[in-house]
C-alpha positions as a Markdown table, in Angstrom:
| # | Residue | x | y | z |
|---|---|---|---|---|
| 1 | Met | -42.7 | 30.0 | -87.5 |
| 2 | Ser | -45.5 | 31.8 | -85.6 |
| 3 | Leu | -46.7 | 35.3 | -86.0 |
| 4 | Phe | -48.0 | 37.3 | -83.1 |
| 5 | Leu | -50.0 | 40.4 | -83.7 |
| 6 | Arg | -50.4 | 42.9 | -80.9 |
| 7 | Ser | -52.7 | 45.9 | -81.0 |
| 8 | Ala | -52.5 | 48.9 | -78.7 |
| 9 | Phe | -54.4 | 52.2 | -78.5 |
| 10 | Arg | -52.1 | 55.2 | -77.9 |
| 11 | Phe | -52.9 | 58.8 | -77.0 |
| 12 | Val | -50.9 | 61.8 | -78.1 |
| 13 | Thr | -51.3 | 65.5 | -77.2 |
| 14 | Cys | -51.4 | 67.7 | -80.2 |
| 15 | Ser | -51.6 | 71.4 | -79.4 |
| 16 | Glu | -54.4 | 71.5 | -76.7 |
| 17 | Arg | -56.3 | 68.4 | -77.9 |
| 18 | Ile | -55.8 | 64.7 | -77.4 |
| 19 | Val | -55.7 | 62.5 | -80.4 |
| 20 | Gly | -56.1 | 58.7 | -80.2 |
| 21 | Tyr | -54.7 | 56.2 | -82.8 |
| 22 | Arg | -54.4 | 52.5 | -83.0 |
| 23 | Thr | -50.9 | 50.9 | -83.5 |
| 24 | Phe | -50.0 | 47.4 | -84.5 |
| 25 | Ser | -46.8 | 45.5 | -84.0 |
| 26 | Ile | -46.0 | 42.1 | -85.6 |
| 27 | Ser | -43.3 | 39.8 | -84.2 |
| 28 | Thr | -42.1 | 36.6 | -85.7 |
| 29 | Val | -41.0 | 33.8 | -83.4 |
| 30 | Phe | -38.9 | 31.1 | -85.1 |
| 31 | Gly | -39.0 | 27.5 | -83.8 |
| 32 | Ala | -42.1 | 28.1 | -81.7 |
| 33 | Glu | -43.5 | 24.8 | -82.8 |
| 34 | Arg | -40.6 | 22.7 | -81.5 |
| 35 | Lys | -39.0 | 22.3 | -78.1 |
| 36 | Tyr | -35.4 | 21.2 | -77.9 |
| 37 | Thr | -33.4 | 19.2 | -75.3 |
| 38 | Lys | -29.7 | 19.8 | -74.2 |
| 39 | Lys | -29.0 | 16.4 | -75.8 |
| 40 | His | -30.2 | 17.6 | -79.2 |
| 41 | Glu | -33.6 | 15.9 | -79.4 |
| 42 | Trp | -36.6 | 17.9 | -80.5 |
| 43 | Ile | -40.4 | 17.5 | -79.9 |
| 44 | Ser | -43.3 | 19.2 | -81.6 |
| 45 | Phe | -46.7 | 19.1 | -80.2 |
| 46 | Glu | -50.2 | 18.8 | -81.7 |
| 47 | Gly | -52.6 | 18.5 | -78.8 |
| 48 | Glu | -51.5 | 15.5 | -76.7 |
| 49 | Ile | -49.4 | 14.0 | -79.5 |
| 50 | Gly | -45.7 | 14.7 | -79.7 |
| 51 | Thr | -43.4 | 14.0 | -82.6 |
| 52 | Val | -39.8 | 13.3 | -81.6 |
| 53 | Gly | -36.5 | 13.4 | -83.5 |
| 54 | Ile | -32.9 | 14.5 | -83.4 |
| 55 | Thr | -31.8 | 18.0 | -84.4 |
| 56 | Asp | -30.0 | 18.8 | -87.6 |
| 57 | Phe | -26.9 | 19.7 | -85.5 |
| 58 | Ala | -26.9 | 16.2 | -84.0 |
| 59 | Ala | -27.4 | 14.6 | -87.4 |
| 60 | Glu | -24.5 | 16.6 | -88.8 |
| 61 | Gln | -22.2 | 15.7 | -86.0 |
| 62 | Leu | -23.0 | 12.0 | -86.3 |
| 63 | Gly | -22.3 | 12.0 | -90.0 |
| 64 | Asp | -24.0 | 9.6 | -92.4 |
| 65 | Val | -26.5 | 7.6 | -90.4 |
| 66 | Val | -26.4 | 3.9 | -91.3 |
| 67 | Phe | -28.7 | 2.3 | -88.7 |
| 68 | Val | -31.6 | 3.3 | -86.4 |
| 69 | Glu | -32.9 | 1.3 | -83.5 |
| 70 | Leu | -36.5 | 2.3 | -82.6 |
| 71 | Pro | -38.8 | 1.2 | -79.8 |
| 72 | Asp | -41.9 | -0.8 | -80.5 |
| 73 | Glu | -45.3 | 0.8 | -80.6 |
| 74 | Gly | -47.0 | 0.6 | -77.2 |
| 75 | Thr | -43.7 | 1.1 | -75.3 |
| 76 | Glu | -44.1 | 3.4 | -72.3 |
| 77 | Leu | -41.2 | 5.9 | -72.0 |
| 78 | Glu | -40.2 | 8.1 | -69.1 |
| 79 | Arg | -38.6 | 11.5 | -69.7 |
| 80 | Gly | -34.8 | 11.1 | -70.1 |
| 81 | Gln | -35.1 | 7.3 | -70.9 |
| 82 | Ser | -33.3 | 6.0 | -73.9 |
| 83 | Thr | -35.7 | 5.3 | -76.7 |
| 84 | Gly | -33.3 | 3.8 | -79.1 |
| 85 | Ala | -30.1 | 4.5 | -80.9 |
| 86 | Val | -28.7 | 6.1 | -84.1 |
| 87 | Glu | -25.5 | 4.7 | -85.6 |
| 88 | Ser | -23.4 | 6.4 | -88.2 |
| 89 | Val | -20.1 | 5.8 | -89.9 |
| 90 | Lys | -18.4 | 7.9 | -87.2 |
| 91 | Ala | -20.3 | 7.2 | -84.0 |
| 92 | Ala | -23.4 | 5.8 | -82.2 |
| 93 | Ser | -25.7 | 7.8 | -80.0 |
| 94 | Asp | -28.8 | 7.1 | -77.9 |
| 95 | Val | -32.0 | 9.0 | -78.5 |
| 96 | Tyr | -33.6 | 10.1 | -75.2 |
| 97 | Ala | -37.3 | 10.8 | -74.6 |
| 98 | Pro | -37.8 | 14.5 | -74.1 |
| 99 | Ile | -41.1 | 13.8 | -72.3 |
| 100 | Ser | -43.0 | 10.8 | -70.8 |
| 101 | Gly | -45.5 | 9.1 | -73.0 |
| 102 | Thr | -46.4 | 6.0 | -74.9 |
| 103 | Val | -45.1 | 5.3 | -78.4 |
| 104 | Ile | -48.0 | 5.2 | -80.9 |
| 105 | Glu | -45.9 | 5.2 | -84.0 |
| 106 | Lys | -42.3 | 4.6 | -85.0 |
| 107 | Asn | -40.9 | 5.9 | -88.2 |
| 108 | Ile | -40.5 | 2.6 | -90.0 |
| 109 | Asp | -39.1 | 4.4 | -93.1 |
| 110 | Leu | -35.9 | 5.0 | -91.1 |
| 111 | Glu | -35.4 | 1.2 | -90.8 |
| 112 | Lys | -35.4 | 1.1 | -94.7 |
| 113 | Asp | -33.6 | 4.4 | -95.3 |
| 114 | Ser | -31.8 | 5.7 | -92.2 |
| 115 | Ser | -30.3 | 8.5 | -94.3 |
| 116 | Lys | -33.6 | 10.4 | -94.0 |
| 117 | Ile | -32.3 | 11.6 | -90.6 |
| 118 | Asn | -29.5 | 13.4 | -92.4 |
| 119 | Lys | -31.6 | 14.7 | -95.3 |
| 120 | Ser | -34.7 | 15.8 | -93.4 |
| 121 | Pro | -34.3 | 15.5 | -89.6 |
| 122 | Phe | -37.5 | 17.6 | -88.9 |
| 123 | Glu | -39.8 | 16.1 | -91.5 |
| 124 | Gln | -39.1 | 12.7 | -93.0 |
| 125 | Gly | -36.4 | 11.9 | -90.4 |
| 126 | Tyr | -38.5 | 12.1 | -87.3 |
| 127 | Val | -37.9 | 9.1 | -84.9 |
| 128 | Leu | -41.2 | 8.4 | -83.2 |
| 129 | Ile | -44.6 | 9.8 | -82.2 |
| 130 | Leu | -45.8 | 9.7 | -78.5 |
| 131 | Ile | -49.1 | 10.2 | -76.9 |
| 132 | Leu | -48.7 | 12.1 | -73.6 |
């Protein structure tokens, strides 16, 4: 969640004299840190590093995840290319790269406990980290 603060100086006419006052407005933007694809992958950026995963909606639709196939570190990916697969008791689905980059880390914890995708898709259940 990001907060944006905007300041403005306003003028009002009050019986023959002009009075100025400063106003502030605060707006909250949810999800400003993450970008989403139509295929339910997400990416969050920190400089030129992008963390990739699947959305909680995708994880919910898949059901209990039982296996995750991840690319090796150093693999170069093109936007839209399959990066691996997620298999559940109900279905299997490819995970696609939301941007082009090189894999610098895969979430090896998912190979040991793939249920982290269901429990925490945005934190512990991320799939991989790319450098752009």
